[in-house]
């Protein structure tokens, strides 16, 4: 991993990943929808805040440990569900899960994974694992995967609600990106009855566009697992999620990959926290690339954040070790940021540690 030694931040990992991935795969991972305005805004939103550090606080012992959904995590930064890890590395989601376990954080497995929930359980039984749910038109396929996750000790279901169909991703159109049949996406194969080559949009055609708030309740009742609703961008939907039995919310615009023109996740976080923050856990994802980004999100009321693309960059460059290095680098960045802000733990971070940047 000697080349990886020089990769000291997520930007370095992205550059290295770009050089090893086929252009179609890189475009699929990196890209957003439409003009990619939301994709870029996710990053820019963090620049709209400044830190307000406090001095002469004893920071001889700083921890990044926290609790998420009532259980311990080594840090308030989790692995977001992302599809198709085999495109990045032959050890696919198994490598990612092992790295998350070693880093002591939560791994959320995608429905569009190139591994089954049971395979990931076997590879990293000690990892805290959540399962992300896309509901297929064939509800039997979804039920089978959810049952497998429940049996495998997954702790929560993350119902993604911003993808009744996939966003308009022009990079994929330009590169002609298709998921080759040897990538074997077990859920999709089950939904269509056999292995076929498919574009991302063709995979999403198998999702059930009739999904409604009632399904949130049904999923929680049937699985008896906490359900997080991922993809909420308004106070109105946050209240509906709460009223339909959600245990948590992930404020997310799917990494800018769905509806271009929606706000950055960070920009709507305060609205959602104000609406439901006393009732359930609010998480966010989108554009988190630095320990200081995590701190800003915590200050604005997030219980934790998730990262999508940086994990894929680590996986592409150096498999399990790469993902572990990315997670550990971000954990150390957060630890340093907490110490320099005079916060001995994530729980100490409040709104007083940030202020809007003045426009100049
Ligand atoms: C290549 C890729 C695949 C993704 N696949 C899924 C998925 O299968 N299910 C899902 O809920 N979200 C998916 N997402 C969205 C992520 O869970 C997350 O919301 C987003 O990546 C966070 O933004 P970030 O990449 O800027 O950290 C995907 C994102 C990327 C980049």
Tab-separated table of C-alpha atoms and ligand atoms in Angstrom:
chain	number	residue	atom	x	y	z
A	1	UNK	CA	0.000	0.000	0.000
A	2	UNK	CA	3.045	2.268	-0.361
A	3	UNK	CA	1.438	4.500	-3.012
A	4	UNK	CA	-1.514	4.909	-0.661
A	5	UNK	CA	0.810	6.315	2.000
A	6	UNK	CA	0.857	9.594	0.139
A	7	UNK	CA	-2.913	9.836	0.117
A	8	UNK	CA	-3.594	12.065	3.084
A	9	UNK	CA	-7.131	13.312	2.466
A	10	UNK	CA	-10.311	12.369	0.608
A	11	UNK	CA	-9.354	14.521	-2.378
A	12	UNK	CA	-6.129	12.537	-2.781
A	13	UNK	CA	-8.080	9.280	-2.635
A	14	UNK	CA	-10.478	10.494	-5.312
A	15	UNK	CA	-7.620	11.436	-7.624
A	16	UNK	CA	-5.976	8.050	-7.127
A	17	UNK	CA	-9.272	6.204	-7.662
A	18	UNK	CA	-9.913	8.101	-10.856
A	19	UNK	CA	-6.607	6.863	-12.243
A	20	UNK	CA	-7.399	3.197	-11.557
A	21	UNK	CA	-11.101	3.049	-12.482
A	22	UNK	CA	-12.529	2.703	-15.977
A	23	UNK	CA	-14.004	6.059	-17.078
A	24	UNK	CA	-17.558	4.697	-17.097
A	25	UNK	CA	-17.246	3.425	-13.523
A	26	UNK	CA	-15.596	6.626	-12.305
A	27	UNK	CA	-18.367	8.661	-13.943
A	28	UNK	CA	-21.058	6.498	-12.346
A	29	UNK	CA	-19.518	6.899	-8.890
A	30	UNK	CA	-18.580	10.572	-9.111
A	31	UNK	CA	-21.477	11.934	-11.101
A	32	UNK	CA	-24.703	13.683	-10.190
A	33	UNK	CA	-27.963	14.459	-11.951
A	34	UNK	CA	-28.558	17.137	-14.587
A	35	UNK	CA	-26.167	20.071	-14.365
A	36	UNK	CA	-24.752	18.699	-11.092
A	37	UNK	CA	-25.711	21.901	-9.277
A	38	UNK	CA	-26.882	20.048	-6.185
A	39	UNK	CA	-23.817	17.797	-6.295
A	40	UNK	CA	-21.510	20.819	-6.097
A	41	UNK	CA	-23.711	22.677	-3.627
A	42	UNK	CA	-23.395	19.797	-1.155
A	43	UNK	CA	-19.697	20.682	-0.841
A	44	UNK	CA	-20.109	24.448	-1.025
A	45	UNK	CA	-22.670	24.459	1.803
A	46	UNK	CA	-19.960	23.674	4.342
A	47	UNK	CA	-18.135	26.865	3.368
A	48	UNK	CA	-21.140	28.896	4.440
A	49	UNK	CA	-20.238	28.165	8.064
A	50	UNK	CA	-17.341	29.180	10.272
A	51	UNK	CA	-16.219	27.454	13.448
A	52	UNK	CA	-16.341	29.237	16.818
A	53	UNK	CA	-13.695	27.442	18.874
A	54	UNK	CA	-13.424	27.790	22.671
A	55	UNK	CA	-10.032	28.091	24.318
A	56	UNK	CA	-8.466	26.827	27.526
A	57	UNK	CA	-10.690	23.793	27.766
A	58	UNK	CA	-8.944	20.626	29.001
A	59	UNK	CA	-8.608	18.509	25.866
A	60	UNK	CA	-6.056	16.046	27.208
A	61	UNK	CA	-8.667	13.372	26.567
A	62	UNK	CA	-10.734	13.743	23.437
A	63	UNK	CA	-12.929	10.996	22.087
A	64	UNK	CA	-14.855	10.741	18.831
A	65	UNK	CA	-17.080	8.024	20.317
A	66	UNK	CA	-20.819	8.550	20.253
A	67	UNK	CA	-24.112	6.684	20.232
A	68	UNK	CA	-26.266	6.244	17.148
A	69	UNK	CA	-29.689	4.576	17.463
A	70	UNK	CA	-28.834	3.747	21.037
A	71	UNK	CA	-25.595	1.881	20.364
A	72	UNK	CA	-21.968	2.848	20.423
A	73	UNK	CA	-19.977	3.917	17.385
A	74	UNK	CA	-16.303	4.911	17.295
A	75	UNK	CA	-17.351	8.158	15.608
A	76	UNK	CA	-20.418	9.998	14.299
A	77	UNK	CA	-19.434	9.117	10.722
A	78	UNK	CA	-20.959	6.031	9.113
A	79	UNK	CA	-20.688	4.281	5.768
A	80	UNK	CA	-23.572	5.338	3.483
A	81	UNK	CA	-25.241	2.739	1.281
A	82	UNK	CA	-23.686	2.784	-2.175
A	83	UNK	CA	-24.378	0.347	-4.999
A	84	UNK	CA	-22.102	-2.038	-6.855
A	85	UNK	CA	-18.867	-2.257	-4.858
A	86	UNK	CA	-17.582	-5.011	-7.151
A	87	UNK	CA	-17.008	-2.325	-9.784
A	88	UNK	CA	-14.378	-0.902	-7.415
A	89	UNK	CA	-12.771	-4.042	-6.038
A	90	UNK	CA	-13.185	-7.838	-6.384
A	91	UNK	CA	-13.707	-8.170	-2.619
A	92	UNK	CA	-16.727	-5.847	-3.006
A	93	UNK	CA	-18.980	-5.081	0.002
A	94	UNK	CA	-17.188	-7.727	2.064
A	95	UNK	CA	-14.051	-5.557	2.108
A	96	UNK	CA	-16.072	-2.455	2.979
A	97	UNK	CA	-17.848	-4.208	5.847
A	98	UNK	CA	-14.589	-5.554	7.275
A	99	UNK	CA	-13.074	-2.074	7.138
A	100	UNK	CA	-16.112	-0.546	8.857
A	101	UNK	CA	-15.878	-3.213	11.556
A	102	UNK	CA	-12.187	-2.469	12.105
A	103	UNK	CA	-12.927	1.253	12.241
A	104	UNK	CA	-15.686	0.583	14.765
A	105	UNK	CA	-18.414	2.294	12.806
A	106	UNK	CA	-21.676	1.322	11.095
A	107	UNK	CA	-21.829	-0.072	7.557
A	108	UNK	CA	-25.073	0.395	5.656
A	109	UNK	CA	-25.409	-2.212	2.894
A	110	UNK	CA	-27.240	-1.166	-0.296
A	111	UNK	CA	-30.063	-3.186	-1.836
A	112	UNK	CA	-28.128	-2.803	-5.107
A	113	UNK	CA	-25.077	-4.480	-3.623
A	114	UNK	CA	-22.960	-7.071	-5.371
A	115	UNK	CA	-23.139	-9.176	-2.190
A	116	UNK	CA	-26.096	-10.567	-0.253
A	117	UNK	CA	-26.897	-9.461	3.300
A	118	UNK	CA	-25.916	-12.946	4.527
A	119	UNK	CA	-22.519	-12.838	2.780
A	120	UNK	CA	-21.751	-9.522	4.477
A	121	UNK	CA	-22.846	-10.923	7.836
A	122	UNK	CA	-20.485	-13.850	7.368
A	123	UNK	CA	-17.617	-11.573	6.335
A	124	UNK	CA	-17.987	-9.090	9.196
A	125	UNK	CA	-20.253	-10.518	11.886
A	126	UNK	CA	-18.853	-8.106	14.472
A	127	UNK	CA	-19.677	-5.016	12.394
A	128	UNK	CA	-22.676	-2.890	13.222
A	129	UNK	CA	-24.689	-3.376	10.040
A	130	UNK	CA	-27.771	-1.586	8.663
A	131	UNK	CA	-29.606	-2.592	5.470
A	132	UNK	CA	-30.788	-0.014	2.926
A	133	UNK	CA	-34.118	-0.879	1.338
A	134	UNK	CA	-35.324	-0.172	-2.164
A	135	UNK	CA	-38.799	-1.651	-2.554
A	136	UNK	CA	-39.136	-3.705	-5.731
A	137	UNK	CA	-42.361	-3.997	-7.718
A	138	UNK	CA	-42.089	-7.663	-6.768
A	139	UNK	CA	-42.586	-7.187	-3.051
A	140	UNK	CA	-41.608	-10.813	-2.446
A	141	UNK	CA	-38.023	-10.012	-3.467
A	142	UNK	CA	-37.879	-7.124	-0.986
A	143	UNK	CA	-39.371	-9.259	1.778
A	144	UNK	CA	-36.775	-11.992	1.193
A	145	UNK	CA	-33.873	-9.510	1.447
A	146	UNK	CA	-35.307	-7.789	4.524
A	147	UNK	CA	-35.849	-11.191	6.188
A	148	UNK	CA	-32.245	-12.109	5.401
A	149	UNK	CA	-31.046	-8.865	6.981
A	150	UNK	CA	-33.196	-9.415	10.079
A	151	UNK	CA	-31.891	-12.975	10.435
A	152	UNK	CA	-28.318	-11.729	9.981
A	153	UNK	CA	-28.466	-9.329	12.887
A	154	UNK	CA	-28.695	-6.082	10.915
A	155	UNK	CA	-29.731	-3.432	13.434
A	156	UNK	CA	-31.829	-1.097	11.317
A	157	UNK	CA	-33.462	-0.634	7.932
A	158	UNK	CA	-32.790	2.504	5.922
A	159	UNK	CA	-35.693	3.103	3.553
A	160	UNK	CA	-34.577	5.280	0.658
A	161	UNK	CA	-37.497	7.460	-0.397
A	162	UNK	CA	-35.937	9.771	-2.992
A	163	UNK	CA	-35.659	7.226	-5.808
A	164	UNK	CA	-39.013	6.115	-7.271
A	165	UNK	CA	-36.883	6.225	-10.397
A	166	UNK	CA	-33.279	7.296	-10.894
A	167	UNK	CA	-32.148	10.824	-11.610
A	168	UNK	CA	-31.027	11.948	-15.038
A	169	UNK	CA	-27.313	11.143	-14.960
A	170	UNK	CA	-25.714	12.471	-18.067
A	171	UNK	CA	-22.213	11.159	-17.402
A	172	UNK	CA	-23.627	7.631	-17.659
A	173	UNK	CA	-25.298	8.493	-20.961
A	174	UNK	CA	-22.027	9.825	-22.354
A	175	UNK	CA	-19.942	6.846	-21.284
A	176	UNK	CA	-22.684	4.339	-22.088
A	177	UNK	CA	-22.289	2.884	-18.602
A	178	UNK	CA	-23.998	-0.471	-18.122
A	179	UNK	CA	-23.791	-2.903	-15.246
A	180	UNK	CA	-22.372	-6.047	-16.834
A	181	UNK	CA	-24.183	-9.328	-16.015
A	182	UNK	CA	-21.078	-10.738	-14.319
A	183	UNK	CA	-21.478	-8.027	-11.680
A	184	UNK	CA	-24.351	-10.139	-10.347
A	185	UNK	CA	-26.574	-7.885	-8.272
A	186	UNK	CA	-28.466	-10.566	-6.309
A	187	UNK	CA	-31.586	-8.450	-5.637
A	188	UNK	CA	-31.920	-7.295	-9.244
A	189	UNK	CA	-31.280	-10.804	-10.556
A	190	UNK	CA	-34.076	-12.065	-8.305
A	191	UNK	CA	-36.390	-9.273	-9.467
A	192	UNK	CA	-35.921	-9.950	-13.198
A	193	UNK	CA	-35.488	-13.701	-12.925
A	194	UNK	CA	-31.913	-14.030	-14.169
A	195	UNK	CA	-28.629	-12.220	-14.832
A	196	UNK	CA	-28.868	-9.507	-17.509
A	197	UNK	CA	-26.817	-6.452	-18.438
A	198	UNK	CA	-28.613	-3.290	-17.352
A	199	UNK	CA	-28.150	0.432	-17.086
A	200	UNK	CA	-28.648	1.977	-13.660
A	201	UNK	CA	-31.954	3.359	-14.936
A	202	UNK	CA	-33.086	-0.128	-15.985
A	203	UNK	CA	-32.309	-1.439	-12.513
A	204	UNK	CA	-34.424	1.354	-11.011
A	205	UNK	CA	-37.326	0.396	-13.296
A	206	UNK	CA	-37.792	-2.583	-10.995
A	207	UNK	CA	-38.509	-0.263	-8.026
A	208	UNK	CA	-42.113	0.208	-6.964
A	209	UNK	CA	-43.150	3.817	-7.743
A	210	UNK	CA	-46.364	3.413	-5.691
A	211	UNK	CA	-44.361	3.460	-2.448
A	212	UNK	CA	-46.053	5.655	0.174
A	213	UNK	CA	-45.807	6.696	3.829
A	214	UNK	CA	-47.905	3.690	4.816
A	215	UNK	CA	-45.005	1.497	3.714
A	216	UNK	CA	-42.757	3.077	6.356
A	217	UNK	CA	-45.089	1.855	9.090
A	218	UNK	CA	-45.500	-1.555	7.460
A	219	UNK	CA	-41.736	-2.044	7.176
A	220	UNK	CA	-41.207	-1.158	10.846
A	221	UNK	CA	-44.037	-3.416	11.996
A	222	UNK	CA	-43.110	-6.401	9.853
A	223	UNK	CA	-39.362	-6.316	10.428
A	224	UNK	CA	-39.507	-5.117	14.068
A	225	UNK	CA	-36.339	-3.145	13.301
A	226	UNK	CA	-35.953	0.603	13.612
A	227	UNK	CA	-36.559	2.262	10.250
A	228	UNK	CA	-34.647	5.331	9.117
A	229	UNK	CA	-36.166	7.304	6.262
A	230	UNK	CA	-33.402	8.415	3.892
A	231	UNK	CA	-33.868	11.247	1.433
A	232	UNK	CA	-35.995	13.715	3.413
A	233	UNK	CA	-35.455	17.391	2.456
A	234	UNK	CA	-38.344	19.237	4.135
A	235	UNK	CA	-39.815	19.761	7.603
A	236	UNK	CA	-43.156	18.510	6.241
A	237	UNK	CA	-41.766	15.132	5.235
A	238	UNK	CA	-39.736	14.896	8.434
A	239	UNK	CA	-42.967	15.206	10.441
A	240	UNK	CA	-44.663	12.603	8.247
A	241	UNK	CA	-41.750	10.228	8.786
A	242	UNK	CA	-42.042	10.701	12.538
A	243	UNK	CA	-45.808	10.259	12.472
A	244	UNK	CA	-45.410	7.023	10.505
A	245	UNK	CA	-43.114	5.444	13.036
A	246	UNK	CA	-39.632	6.223	11.727
A	247	UNK	CA	-36.829	5.889	14.268
A	248	UNK	CA	-34.687	8.359	12.425
A	249	UNK	CA	-34.228	10.477	9.347
A	250	UNK	CA	-31.336	10.820	6.950
A	251	UNK	CA	-31.392	14.296	5.446
A	252	UNK	CA	-30.020	13.543	2.002
A	253	UNK	CA	-30.285	14.396	-1.663
A	254	UNK	CA	-28.658	11.106	-2.632
A	255	UNK	CA	-25.315	12.766	-3.225
A	256	UNK	CA	-26.847	15.061	-5.868
A	257	UNK	CA	-27.774	12.069	-8.001
A	258	UNK	CA	-31.565	12.373	-8.010
A	259	UNK	CA	-33.306	15.745	-8.463
A	260	UNK	CA	-30.878	18.436	-9.544
A	261	UNK	CA	-31.813	21.815	-8.093
A	262	UNK	CA	-32.731	20.676	-4.587
A	263	UNK	CA	-30.793	22.277	-1.739
A	264	UNK	CA	-27.582	20.990	-0.241
A	265	UNK	CA	-28.310	18.527	2.568
A	266	UNK	CA	-26.495	20.742	5.067
A	267	UNK	CA	-28.720	23.701	4.154
A	268	UNK	CA	-31.941	21.864	5.070
A	269	UNK	CA	-30.544	20.116	8.139
A	270	UNK	CA	-31.562	22.957	10.532
A	271	UNK	CA	-35.142	22.963	9.204
A	272	UNK	CA	-35.482	19.221	9.781
A	273	UNK	CA	-33.810	19.326	13.196
A	274	UNK	CA	-36.148	22.103	14.280
A	275	UNK	CA	-39.195	20.137	13.125
A	276	UNK	CA	-38.433	16.712	14.610
A	277	UNK	CA	-35.045	16.817	16.318
A	278	UNK	CA	-36.555	16.319	19.780
A	279	UNK	CA	-38.451	13.220	18.665
A	280	UNK	CA	-35.999	11.166	16.624
A	281	UNK	CA	-32.405	10.990	15.467
A	282	UNK	CA	-31.538	13.153	12.500
A	283	UNK	CA	-28.574	12.100	10.363
A	284	UNK	CA	-27.315	13.715	7.176
A	285	UNK	CA	-25.169	12.877	4.174
A	286	UNK	CA	-23.834	14.690	1.116
A	287	UNK	CA	-20.474	16.337	0.604
A	288	UNK	CA	-18.865	15.412	3.921
A	289	UNK	CA	-15.140	15.297	3.137
A	290	UNK	CA	-13.409	16.650	6.273
A	291	UNK	CA	-13.458	16.175	10.016
A	292	UNK	CA	-14.450	19.824	10.297
A	293	UNK	CA	-17.482	19.095	8.045
A	294	UNK	CA	-18.623	16.502	10.563
A	295	UNK	CA	-18.263	19.073	13.332
A	296	UNK	CA	-20.399	21.606	11.450
A	297	UNK	CA	-23.123	19.010	10.839
A	298	UNK	CA	-23.123	18.066	14.531
A	299	UNK	CA	-23.372	21.729	15.495
A	300	UNK	CA	-26.416	22.079	13.234
A	301	UNK	CA	-28.103	19.199	15.023
A	302	UNK	CA	-27.082	15.999	13.227
A	303	UNK	CA	-26.576	12.952	15.425
A	304	UNK	CA	-24.144	11.585	12.834
A	305	UNK	CA	-23.225	11.862	9.161
A	306	UNK	CA	-22.660	9.297	6.432
A	307	UNK	CA	-20.147	9.306	3.608
A	308	UNK	CA	-20.706	7.753	0.192
A	309	UNK	CA	-18.063	8.406	-2.441
A	310	UNK	CA	-14.915	8.609	-0.267
A	311	UNK	CA	-15.481	4.987	0.778
A	312	UNK	CA	-15.650	3.970	-2.883
A	313	UNK	CA	-12.391	5.800	-3.584
A	314	UNK	CA	-10.642	3.952	-0.770
A	315	UNK	CA	-12.090	0.641	-1.945
A	316	UNK	CA	-11.009	1.214	-5.544
A	317	UNK	CA	-7.435	2.138	-4.635
A	318	UNK	CA	-6.641	-0.364	-1.890
A	319	UNK	CA	-9.641	-2.564	-1.016
A	320	UNK	CA	-10.317	-3.139	2.686
A	321	UNK	CA	-7.132	-1.300	3.729
A	322	UNK	CA	-8.103	1.668	1.581
A	323	UNK	CA	-11.562	1.977	3.129
A	324	UNK	CA	-10.049	1.643	6.598
A	325	UNK	CA	-7.492	4.361	5.843
A	326	UNK	CA	-10.178	6.747	4.580
A	327	UNK	CA	-12.328	6.159	7.666
A	328	UNK	CA	-9.385	6.458	10.036
A	329	UNK	CA	-8.107	9.652	8.395
A	330	UNK	CA	-11.522	11.251	8.781
A	331	UNK	CA	-11.772	10.055	12.389
A	332	UNK	CA	-8.409	11.639	13.191
A	333	UNK	CA	-9.433	14.857	11.444
A	334	UNK	CA	-12.569	14.961	13.577
A	335	UNK	CA	-10.608	14.241	16.740
A	336	UNK	CA	-8.240	17.100	15.989
A	337	UNK	CA	-11.106	19.452	15.110
A	338	UNK	CA	-12.904	18.609	18.366
A	339	UNK	CA	-9.736	19.248	20.372
A	340	UNK	CA	-9.024	22.557	18.650
A	341	UNK	CA	-12.629	23.637	19.218
A	342	UNK	CA	-12.439	22.769	22.903
A	343	UNK	CA	-14.977	19.931	22.613
A	344	UNK	CA	-13.878	16.755	24.411
A	345	UNK	CA	-16.522	14.647	22.616
A	346	UNK	CA	-19.136	14.849	19.864
A	347	UNK	CA	-21.808	15.253	22.533
A	348	UNK	CA	-20.199	18.544	23.580
A	349	UNK	CA	-20.777	20.142	20.176
A	350	UNK	CA	-23.649	22.634	20.129
A	351	UNK	CA	-24.909	25.365	17.815
A	352	UNK	CA	-22.621	27.789	19.647
A	353	UNK	CA	-19.607	26.290	17.833
A	354	UNK	CA	-20.630	27.622	14.414
A	355	UNK	CA	-21.698	30.880	12.860
A	356	UNK	CA	-22.746	31.721	9.307
A	357	UNK	CA	-19.823	32.929	7.215
A	358	UNK	CA	-20.165	36.550	6.246
A	359	UNK	CA	-20.427	36.993	2.500
A	360	UNK	CA	-17.326	38.543	1.013
B	1	LIG	C1	-22.110	5.426	-6.659
B	1	LIG	C2	-23.204	5.697	-5.673
B	1	LIG	C3	-24.169	4.736	-5.465
B	1	LIG	C4	-25.188	4.955	-4.550
B	1	LIG	N1	-26.100	3.965	-4.324
B	1	LIG	C5	-27.062	4.155	-3.385
B	1	LIG	C6	-27.970	3.104	-3.084
B	1	LIG	O1	-27.890	2.016	-3.628
B	1	LIG	N2	-28.928	3.352	-2.162
B	1	LIG	C7	-29.030	4.553	-1.512
B	1	LIG	O2	-29.915	4.726	-0.681
B	1	LIG	N3	-28.169	5.559	-1.775
B	1	LIG	C8	-27.186	5.388	-2.681
B	1	LIG	N4	-26.291	6.392	-2.922
B	1	LIG	C9	-26.375	7.645	-2.132
B	1	LIG	C10	-25.552	7.546	-0.856
B	1	LIG	O3	-26.158	6.710	0.090
B	1	LIG	C11	-25.380	8.914	-0.175
B	1	LIG	O4	-26.646	9.504	-0.013
B	1	LIG	C12	-24.475	9.883	-0.936
B	1	LIG	O5	-23.455	9.207	-1.626
B	1	LIG	C13	-23.863	10.869	0.051
B	1	LIG	O6	-23.118	11.829	-0.612
B	1	LIG	P1	-21.505	11.781	-0.771
B	1	LIG	O7	-21.209	10.773	-1.812
B	1	LIG	O8	-21.234	13.181	-1.187
B	1	LIG	O9	-20.891	11.439	0.575
B	1	LIG	C14	-25.258	6.187	-3.841
B	1	LIG	C15	-24.275	7.155	-4.060
B	1	LIG	C16	-23.249	6.917	-4.948
B	1	LIG	C17	-22.193	7.965	-5.123
